[in-house]
Coordinates of C-alpha atoms and ligand atoms in Angstrom, one line a residue:
M1 CA -212.1 -13.1 8.3
K2 CA -209.4 -13.7 5.9
L3 CA -209.6 -11.9 2.5
S4 CA -208.7 -13.7 -0.6
A5 CA -209.4 -13.2 -4.2
L6 CA -212.3 -15.3 -5.4
A7 CA -213.5 -15.6 -9.0
L8 CA -217.3 -15.2 -8.9
A9 CA -219.4 -16.8 -11.6
T10 CA -221.5 -14.1 -13.1
L11 CA -223.2 -16.0 -15.8
F12 CA -226.5 -14.6 -16.9
P13 CA -229.1 -17.3 -16.5
A14 CA -229.6 -18.4 -20.1
A15 CA -233.3 -19.2 -19.9
S16 CA -234.9 -17.9 -16.8
P17 CA -238.1 -19.8 -16.2
L18 CA -239.4 -16.8 -14.3
L19 CA -239.5 -14.7 -17.4
C20 CA -242.2 -16.7 -19.1
G21 CA -244.3 -17.1 -15.9
D22 CA -246.3 -14.7 -13.8
I23 CA -244.0 -12.5 -11.8
T24 CA -245.8 -10.7 -9.0
Y25 CA -244.8 -8.3 -6.3
S26 CA -246.0 -10.5 -3.4
A27 CA -244.4 -13.7 -4.4
D28 CA -241.2 -12.6 -6.3
V29 CA -240.3 -9.0 -5.8
A30 CA -241.1 -8.2 -2.2
P31 CA -238.5 -10.7 -0.8
I32 CA -235.8 -9.1 -3.0
L33 CA -236.7 -5.6 -1.9
Y34 CA -236.9 -6.6 1.8
K35 CA -233.4 -8.1 1.6
H36 CA -231.6 -5.6 -0.6
C37 CA -233.4 -2.3 -0.4
A38 CA -235.4 -1.9 2.8
T39 CA -232.5 -1.1 5.2
C40 CA -232.4 2.3 3.5
H41 CA -235.8 2.5 1.9
H42 CA -238.0 2.6 5.0
P43 CA -239.7 5.6 6.7
D44 CA -237.3 8.1 8.4
D45 CA -234.2 6.7 6.9
I46 CA -231.8 8.1 4.3
A47 CA -233.6 7.0 1.0
P48 CA -236.3 9.3 -0.4
M49 CA -239.1 6.7 -0.4
A50 CA -240.1 3.6 1.6
L51 CA -240.3 0.3 -0.4
L52 CA -242.1 -1.8 2.2
T53 CA -245.6 -2.3 0.7
Y54 CA -247.0 -2.8 -2.8
Q55 CA -248.7 0.6 -2.6
Q56 CA -245.4 2.3 -1.8
T57 CA -243.5 0.4 -4.4
R58 CA -245.8 0.5 -7.5
P59 CA -245.4 4.2 -8.3
W60 CA -241.6 3.6 -8.5
A61 CA -241.7 0.5 -10.7
A62 CA -240.1 2.1 -13.8
A63 CA -237.5 3.9 -11.7
I64 CA -236.7 0.7 -9.8
R65 CA -236.3 -1.2 -13.1
E66 CA -233.8 1.4 -14.4
A67 CA -232.0 1.7 -11.1
V68 CA -231.3 -2.1 -10.8
L69 CA -230.5 -2.6 -14.5
T70 CA -227.9 0.1 -14.4
R71 CA -226.7 -1.3 -11.0
Q72 CA -227.2 2.2 -9.4
M73 CA -229.2 0.4 -6.7
P74 CA -228.5 -1.0 -4.3
P75 CA -225.3 1.1 -4.0
W76 CA -222.4 -1.4 -4.2
K77 CA -219.4 -0.4 -6.2
A78 CA -216.8 -3.2 -5.6
D79 CA -215.7 -5.1 -8.7
P80 CA -217.0 -8.6 -8.1
R81 CA -213.8 -10.2 -9.5
Y82 CA -211.9 -9.4 -6.3
G83 CA -212.8 -10.5 -2.8
K84 CA -216.0 -11.7 -1.3
W85 CA -217.5 -9.3 1.2
S86 CA -219.8 -10.0 4.2
N87 CA -221.7 -6.8 3.5
D88 CA -222.2 -7.3 -0.2
W89 CA -225.9 -6.7 -0.8
S90 CA -225.7 -6.4 -4.5
L91 CA -228.4 -8.1 -6.6
S92 CA -227.7 -11.3 -8.5
D93 CA -228.4 -11.4 -12.2
Q94 CA -231.3 -13.6 -11.5
E95 CA -232.8 -11.1 -9.0
I96 CA -232.3 -8.2 -11.5
A97 CA -234.1 -10.3 -14.2
T98 CA -237.0 -10.9 -11.8
I99 CA -237.4 -7.2 -11.1
K100 CA -237.2 -6.4 -14.8
G101 CA -239.6 -9.1 -15.7
W102 CA -242.1 -7.9 -13.0
V103 CA -242.1 -4.4 -14.4
D104 CA -242.3 -5.5 -18.0
Q105 CA -245.3 -7.6 -17.2
G106 CA -247.2 -4.7 -15.7
A107 CA -245.9 -4.6 -12.1
R108 CA -248.8 -6.5 -10.6
E109 CA -249.4 -7.2 -7.0
G110 CA -250.4 -10.9 -7.0
D111 CA -251.7 -12.6 -3.9
P112 CA -250.8 -10.5 -0.8
Q113 CA -250.9 -13.8 1.2
R114 CA -247.8 -14.9 -0.6
S115 CA -245.7 -11.9 0.5
P116 CA -243.3 -12.4 3.5
A117 CA -243.8 -10.0 6.4
P118 CA -242.0 -6.7 5.8
P119 CA -238.9 -6.3 7.9
V120 CA -239.3 -4.4 11.2
F121 CA -236.7 -1.7 11.9
S122 CA -236.3 -1.9 15.6
T123 CA -234.7 1.0 17.5
D124 CA -233.0 -1.5 19.8
W125 CA -229.2 -1.8 19.8
R126 CA -228.1 -4.3 17.2
I127 CA -225.1 -5.3 19.3
G128 CA -227.3 -6.2 22.3
K129 CA -227.5 -4.2 25.5
P130 CA -224.4 -2.0 25.6
D131 CA -222.3 -1.8 28.7
V132 CA -222.0 2.0 28.1
V133 CA -223.8 4.5 25.9
I134 CA -222.1 7.8 25.2
S135 CA -224.0 10.6 23.5
I136 CA -223.4 14.0 22.1
P137 CA -225.3 16.9 23.7
P138 CA -228.6 17.5 21.7
H139 CA -227.6 19.3 18.5
S140 CA -230.0 21.5 16.5
L141 CA -229.7 22.2 12.8
T142 CA -231.1 25.2 10.9
A143 CA -233.2 24.6 7.8
D144 CA -230.9 26.3 5.3
G145 CA -227.2 26.8 4.5
P146 CA -224.7 24.2 3.5
D147 CA -224.3 20.8 5.1
E148 CA -222.5 20.9 8.4
Y149 CA -219.5 18.9 9.8
E150 CA -219.7 19.0 13.5
Y151 CA -217.2 17.7 16.1
F152 CA -218.2 16.8 19.6
T153 CA -215.8 15.7 22.4
V154 CA -217.4 13.7 25.3
P155 CA -215.3 12.5 28.2
T156 CA -215.6 8.7 28.9
N157 CA -214.8 9.1 32.6
F158 CA -213.4 5.6 32.5
T159 CA -211.2 5.0 35.5
E160 CA -209.6 1.9 34.0
D161 CA -208.6 0.7 30.5
K162 CA -211.4 -0.9 28.6
W163 CA -211.4 -3.4 25.8
V164 CA -214.2 -2.9 23.3
V165 CA -215.5 -6.0 21.5
A166 CA -218.5 -4.4 19.8
A167 CA -219.4 -0.8 19.0
E168 CA -222.5 0.7 17.4
L169 CA -222.8 4.2 16.3
R170 CA -226.5 5.2 16.2
P171 CA -227.7 8.4 14.6
G172 CA -230.3 10.1 16.6
N173 CA -232.0 11.5 13.5
R174 CA -231.5 9.3 10.4
K175 CA -232.9 11.9 8.1
I176 CA -230.0 14.3 8.7
V177 CA -227.0 12.2 9.8
H178 CA -225.4 11.6 6.5
H179 CA -222.5 9.7 8.1
A180 CA -220.6 9.8 11.4
H181 CA -217.4 8.4 13.0
V182 CA -216.4 8.0 16.6
F183 CA -212.7 8.3 17.7
V184 CA -210.9 7.7 20.9
S185 CA -208.5 10.4 21.9
A186 CA -205.9 10.0 24.6
P187 CA -206.5 11.8 27.9
A188 CA -204.7 15.1 28.0
K189 CA -201.3 14.7 29.9
P190 CA -201.4 16.8 33.1
K191 CA -198.7 19.4 33.1
P192 CA -196.1 18.9 35.9
A193 CA -196.7 21.6 38.5
N194 CA -193.1 22.8 38.2
A195 CA -193.2 23.2 34.4
K196 CA -191.6 26.5 33.6
K197 CA -192.6 27.2 30.0
E198 CA -193.6 25.4 26.9
E199 CA -191.3 22.7 25.7
P200 CA -189.2 23.9 22.8
A201 CA -191.0 22.5 19.7
D202 CA -189.1 19.9 17.8
P203 CA -188.6 21.2 14.3
Q204 CA -190.0 18.1 12.6
S205 CA -193.3 18.2 14.4
A206 CA -193.4 22.0 14.2
Y207 CA -193.2 21.5 10.4
A208 CA -196.0 18.8 10.4
D209 CA -198.2 21.2 12.4
W210 CA -197.4 24.1 10.0
L211 CA -198.4 22.0 7.0
R212 CA -202.1 21.7 8.1
V213 CA -204.1 24.9 8.5
H214 CA -207.3 24.8 10.6
E215 CA -209.9 27.4 9.7
G216 CA -213.0 27.0 11.8
K217 CA -214.3 23.6 11.0
L218 CA -212.2 23.3 7.8
S219 CA -208.7 21.9 7.6
W220 CA -206.5 22.1 4.6
I221 CA -202.9 21.6 3.5
R222 CA -200.6 24.5 2.6
Y223 CA -199.9 25.1 -1.1
E224 CA -196.2 25.1 -0.1
A225 CA -196.4 21.4 0.9
P226 CA -194.4 18.9 -1.1
V227 CA -196.1 17.0 -3.9
I228 CA -195.8 13.3 -3.3
D229 CA -198.1 11.6 -5.8
D230 CA -196.4 8.3 -5.2
G231 CA -196.5 7.8 -1.5
C232 CA -194.9 4.4 -1.9
I233 CA -191.5 5.8 -2.7
V234 CA -190.8 6.3 1.0
D235 CA -192.1 3.6 3.3
D236 CA -193.1 5.9 6.1
N237 CA -196.1 3.9 7.0
S238 CA -198.5 6.7 6.1
Y239 CA -197.2 9.1 8.8
W240 CA -197.6 12.7 8.0
P241 CA -194.2 14.2 7.1
G242 CA -192.5 15.0 10.3
D243 CA -195.1 13.3 12.5
K244 CA -194.0 10.9 15.2
P245 CA -195.4 7.4 15.2
R246 CA -198.5 7.4 17.4
D247 CA -199.5 5.3 20.4
E248 CA -199.5 1.6 19.4
N249 CA -203.0 1.0 20.6
F250 CA -204.5 3.9 18.7
G251 CA -203.3 2.9 15.3
S252 CA -203.8 6.0 13.3
G253 CA -206.8 8.0 14.4
G254 CA -208.2 5.7 17.0
L255 CA -211.4 5.1 15.1
I256 CA -213.8 3.0 17.1
S257 CA -216.9 2.9 14.9
S258 CA -218.6 4.5 11.9
Y259 CA -222.2 5.0 10.8
L260 CA -223.0 5.1 7.1
P261 CA -226.5 4.4 5.8
G262 CA -227.0 0.6 5.6
R263 CA -223.7 -0.2 7.4
G264 CA -223.8 -2.6 10.3
P265 CA -222.2 -2.2 13.8
D266 CA -218.6 -3.0 14.4
V267 CA -218.3 -6.4 16.0
Y268 CA -214.8 -7.7 16.4
P269 CA -213.9 -11.3 15.8
Q270 CA -213.8 -13.7 18.8
G271 CA -210.8 -12.9 21.0
T272 CA -210.2 -9.5 19.3
A273 CA -210.8 -6.1 20.9
R274 CA -209.9 -2.4 20.7
K275 CA -208.5 -0.5 23.7
I276 CA -209.9 2.6 25.2
P277 CA -207.4 3.8 27.8
A278 CA -208.6 5.1 31.1
G279 CA -209.6 8.8 31.0
S280 CA -209.9 8.9 27.2
N281 CA -212.3 11.2 25.4
I282 CA -214.7 10.1 22.7
G283 CA -214.7 12.3 19.6
F284 CA -217.8 12.3 17.3
Q285 CA -217.4 13.6 13.8
I286 CA -220.8 14.0 12.2
H287 CA -221.8 15.1 8.7
Y288 CA -225.3 16.6 8.8
S289 CA -227.3 16.8 5.6
K290 CA -229.7 19.7 5.1
A291 CA -231.8 17.7 2.6
T292 CA -235.0 17.9 4.7
K293 CA -234.9 21.7 4.4
K294 CA -236.5 21.9 7.9
P295 CA -235.0 22.7 11.3
E296 CA -234.0 19.4 12.9
M297 CA -232.6 17.9 16.1
D298 CA -230.1 15.1 16.6
T299 CA -228.7 13.2 19.6
T300 CA -226.2 10.7 18.1
S301 CA -224.8 8.0 20.5
V302 CA -222.3 5.2 20.5
G303 CA -223.0 2.0 22.4
L304 CA -220.0 -0.1 23.6
I305 CA -219.7 -3.7 24.8
F306 CA -216.6 -4.6 26.8
A307 CA -214.6 -7.8 26.8
K308 CA -214.8 -9.8 30.0
E309 CA -211.1 -10.6 29.7
P310 CA -208.1 -9.1 27.9
P311 CA -208.1 -10.1 24.2
Q312 CA -205.8 -12.4 22.4
Q313 CA -205.5 -9.9 19.6
V314 CA -205.7 -6.1 19.4
A315 CA -207.8 -4.7 16.6
K316 CA -206.4 -1.6 15.0
R317 CA -207.2 0.8 12.2
V318 CA -204.3 1.8 9.9
D319 CA -204.8 4.7 7.6
L320 CA -203.0 4.7 4.2
S321 CA -203.5 8.4 3.5
N322 CA -201.9 10.6 1.0
Y323 CA -202.7 14.3 1.4
F324 CA -199.8 15.5 -0.7
F325 CA -200.9 15.1 -4.3
R326 CA -201.7 17.7 -7.0
I327 CA -204.3 17.3 -9.7
P328 CA -203.2 19.4 -12.7
A329 CA -206.1 21.4 -14.1
G330 CA -208.2 19.3 -16.5
D331 CA -206.3 16.0 -15.9
P332 CA -209.0 13.3 -15.8
N333 CA -206.8 10.5 -14.4
V334 CA -204.2 11.3 -11.8
E335 CA -202.8 8.3 -9.9
V336 CA -202.0 8.8 -6.2
T337 CA -200.6 6.0 -4.0
E338 CA -199.7 5.2 -0.4
C339 CA -198.1 2.1 1.0
H340 CA -197.8 0.4 4.4
T341 CA -195.5 -2.5 5.4
F342 CA -196.7 -4.8 8.0
K343 CA -193.9 -6.1 10.2
Q344 CA -195.9 -9.2 11.4
D345 CA -198.6 -11.5 10.2
M346 CA -202.0 -9.7 10.0
Y347 CA -205.6 -10.5 9.5
L348 CA -207.4 -7.9 7.5
T349 CA -211.1 -7.7 8.5
S350 CA -212.2 -4.7 6.4
L351 CA -211.1 -2.1 3.9
T352 CA -212.5 1.4 3.4
P353 CA -211.6 3.4 0.3
H354 CA -212.4 7.1 1.0
M355 CA -211.9 9.9 -1.5
H356 CA -215.0 12.2 -1.6
L357 CA -216.1 13.8 -4.9
R358 CA -212.8 14.0 -6.7
G359 CA -212.1 10.3 -6.4
K360 CA -212.3 8.3 -9.7
D361 CA -211.4 4.8 -8.7
A362 CA -209.6 3.0 -5.9
R363 CA -207.7 -0.2 -5.5
F364 CA -206.0 -2.1 -2.7
D365 CA -203.1 -4.4 -3.6
A366 CA -201.3 -6.7 -1.2
T367 CA -197.6 -7.6 -2.0
Y368 CA -196.5 -10.7 -0.1
P369 CA -192.9 -11.3 1.1
D370 CA -192.3 -13.7 -1.8
G371 CA -193.2 -10.8 -4.2
R372 CA -196.6 -12.2 -5.2
K373 CA -199.2 -9.5 -5.7
E374 CA -202.9 -9.8 -5.1
T375 CA -205.7 -7.2 -5.7
L376 CA -207.8 -7.2 -2.5
L377 CA -210.4 -4.6 -3.6
L378 CA -211.1 -2.7 -6.7
V379 CA -213.8 0.1 -6.9
P380 CA -213.7 0.9 -10.6
H381 CA -216.0 3.9 -10.5
Ligands
LIG401 C1 -227.5 2.0 1.3 C2 -228.8 2.6 1.2 C3 -229.7 2.1 0.0 C4 -230.0 0.9 -0.4 C5 -229.6 -0.4 0.2 C6 -230.9 1.1 -1.6 N1 -231.1 2.4 -1.8 FE1 -232.2 3.1 -3.3 N2 -231.7 5.0 -2.8 C7 -230.9 5.3 -1.7 C8 -230.7 6.8 -1.6 C9 -230.0 7.5 -0.5 C10 -231.4 7.3 -2.7 C11 -231.5 8.7 -3.1 C12 -230.3 8.9 -4.1 C13 -230.2 10.4 -4.4 O1 -230.9 11.2 -4.0 O2 -229.2 10.6 -5.2 C14 -232.0 6.2 -3.4 C15 -232.7 6.3 -4.6 C16 -233.4 5.2 -5.2 C17 -234.2 5.4 -6.4 C18 -234.3 6.6 -7.2 C19 -235.4 7.5 -6.7 C20 -235.6 8.7 -7.5 O3 -235.8 9.8 -7.0 O4 -235.5 8.6 -8.8 C21 -234.6 4.1 -6.7 C22 -235.6 3.8 -7.9 C23 -234.1 3.2 -5.7 N3 -233.3 3.9 -4.8 C24 -234.4 1.9 -5.7 C25 -233.7 1.0 -4.8 C26 -233.8 -0.4 -4.9 C27 -234.8 -1.2 -5.9 C28 -233.0 -1.0 -4.0 C29 -232.7 -2.4 -3.7 C30 -232.5 -3.3 -4.9 C31 -232.3 0.1 -3.3 N4 -232.8 1.3 -3.9 C32 -231.4 0.0 -2.3 C33 -230.4 4.5 -0.8 C34 -230.4 3.1 -0.9

């Protein structure tokens, strides 16, 4: 997929014929909810209530009206002026008007015969039958305490390099898996038998190691670290100060797949694949939510499909991270940047802004060799 800016017409339909007619759940609203809401709003998934039948939906009519008018639901934060996205499930103005009209007219059911069949949420793999399934050991979660970040490392036992064309990360228990990532980590290098003592640390990487502190499951940056709000001043391609460029095939971090509620599996374009070197480990990073307030169990897995032949193009993830900024107390709008220069032509297939609770807005801009600038993605809130 090639990204390009596309102006979307967002004209409100001037005179919607629906608004004067009879809007019913069965004929008009169910198809919208099935398409835009049901992936999360079905039993045992992340949303608090299912929206698959009239009986389930009716009590929520007023809340649904409010949620869609304010565009809180479905969650989709990208500014529609930039880019066109294959996973954009936001509602059109027409669909919002239909839902509003339905509630305003009394949220009636209408003729159930006219409703399409509710979507079925199969537990089958969406990528088809995986060549390999790798799972974490069963993990139990206590009822109380804060949310948990857990890390699991599972050996692949691959005896040859593998090219992954599709990967699907499947939570074992969708009520508690808030989100998860799977990474490939290189096999540990065997120490030569005659190695006398540890290699003397090179001062640059010793400095990089010193900057990050690991405390149990928490990692943080030392207060003594330099403040680099504008990470574009030095074109260091997002490497950590002092870090060495990593293995070509890993990109930064070796991310193979992610699960977020409603997100689809990772299926690479024809002829494109990601490499998992022989002997690699698979690392799972899982955020467990304690929202159910009950003891829970989870066995999350990743399913992989391998290429039959070596790919024409290697897919990589590149992180543009800046960990070295400072937010002065009370400052509502601190800008932090990071840049990366591509040395060859590239196809971008996806972008993922990621800032947790402190993030205010995010933007990706491309600057072309001729100096032309294009905004690829803007998340204004
Ligand atoms: C990506 C998953 C996802 C999709 C898609 C989604 N929702 Fe939600 N929805 C949620 C989650 C999660 C919550 C709970 C939010 C919270 O607790 O803060 C929620 C909450 C709600 C609420 C508020 C419930 C309350 O307690 O007040 C309404 C109403 C709602 N959704 C309606 C919809 C409608 C209508 C659609 C489709 C047009 C939709 N949602 C699509 C995940 C989703």
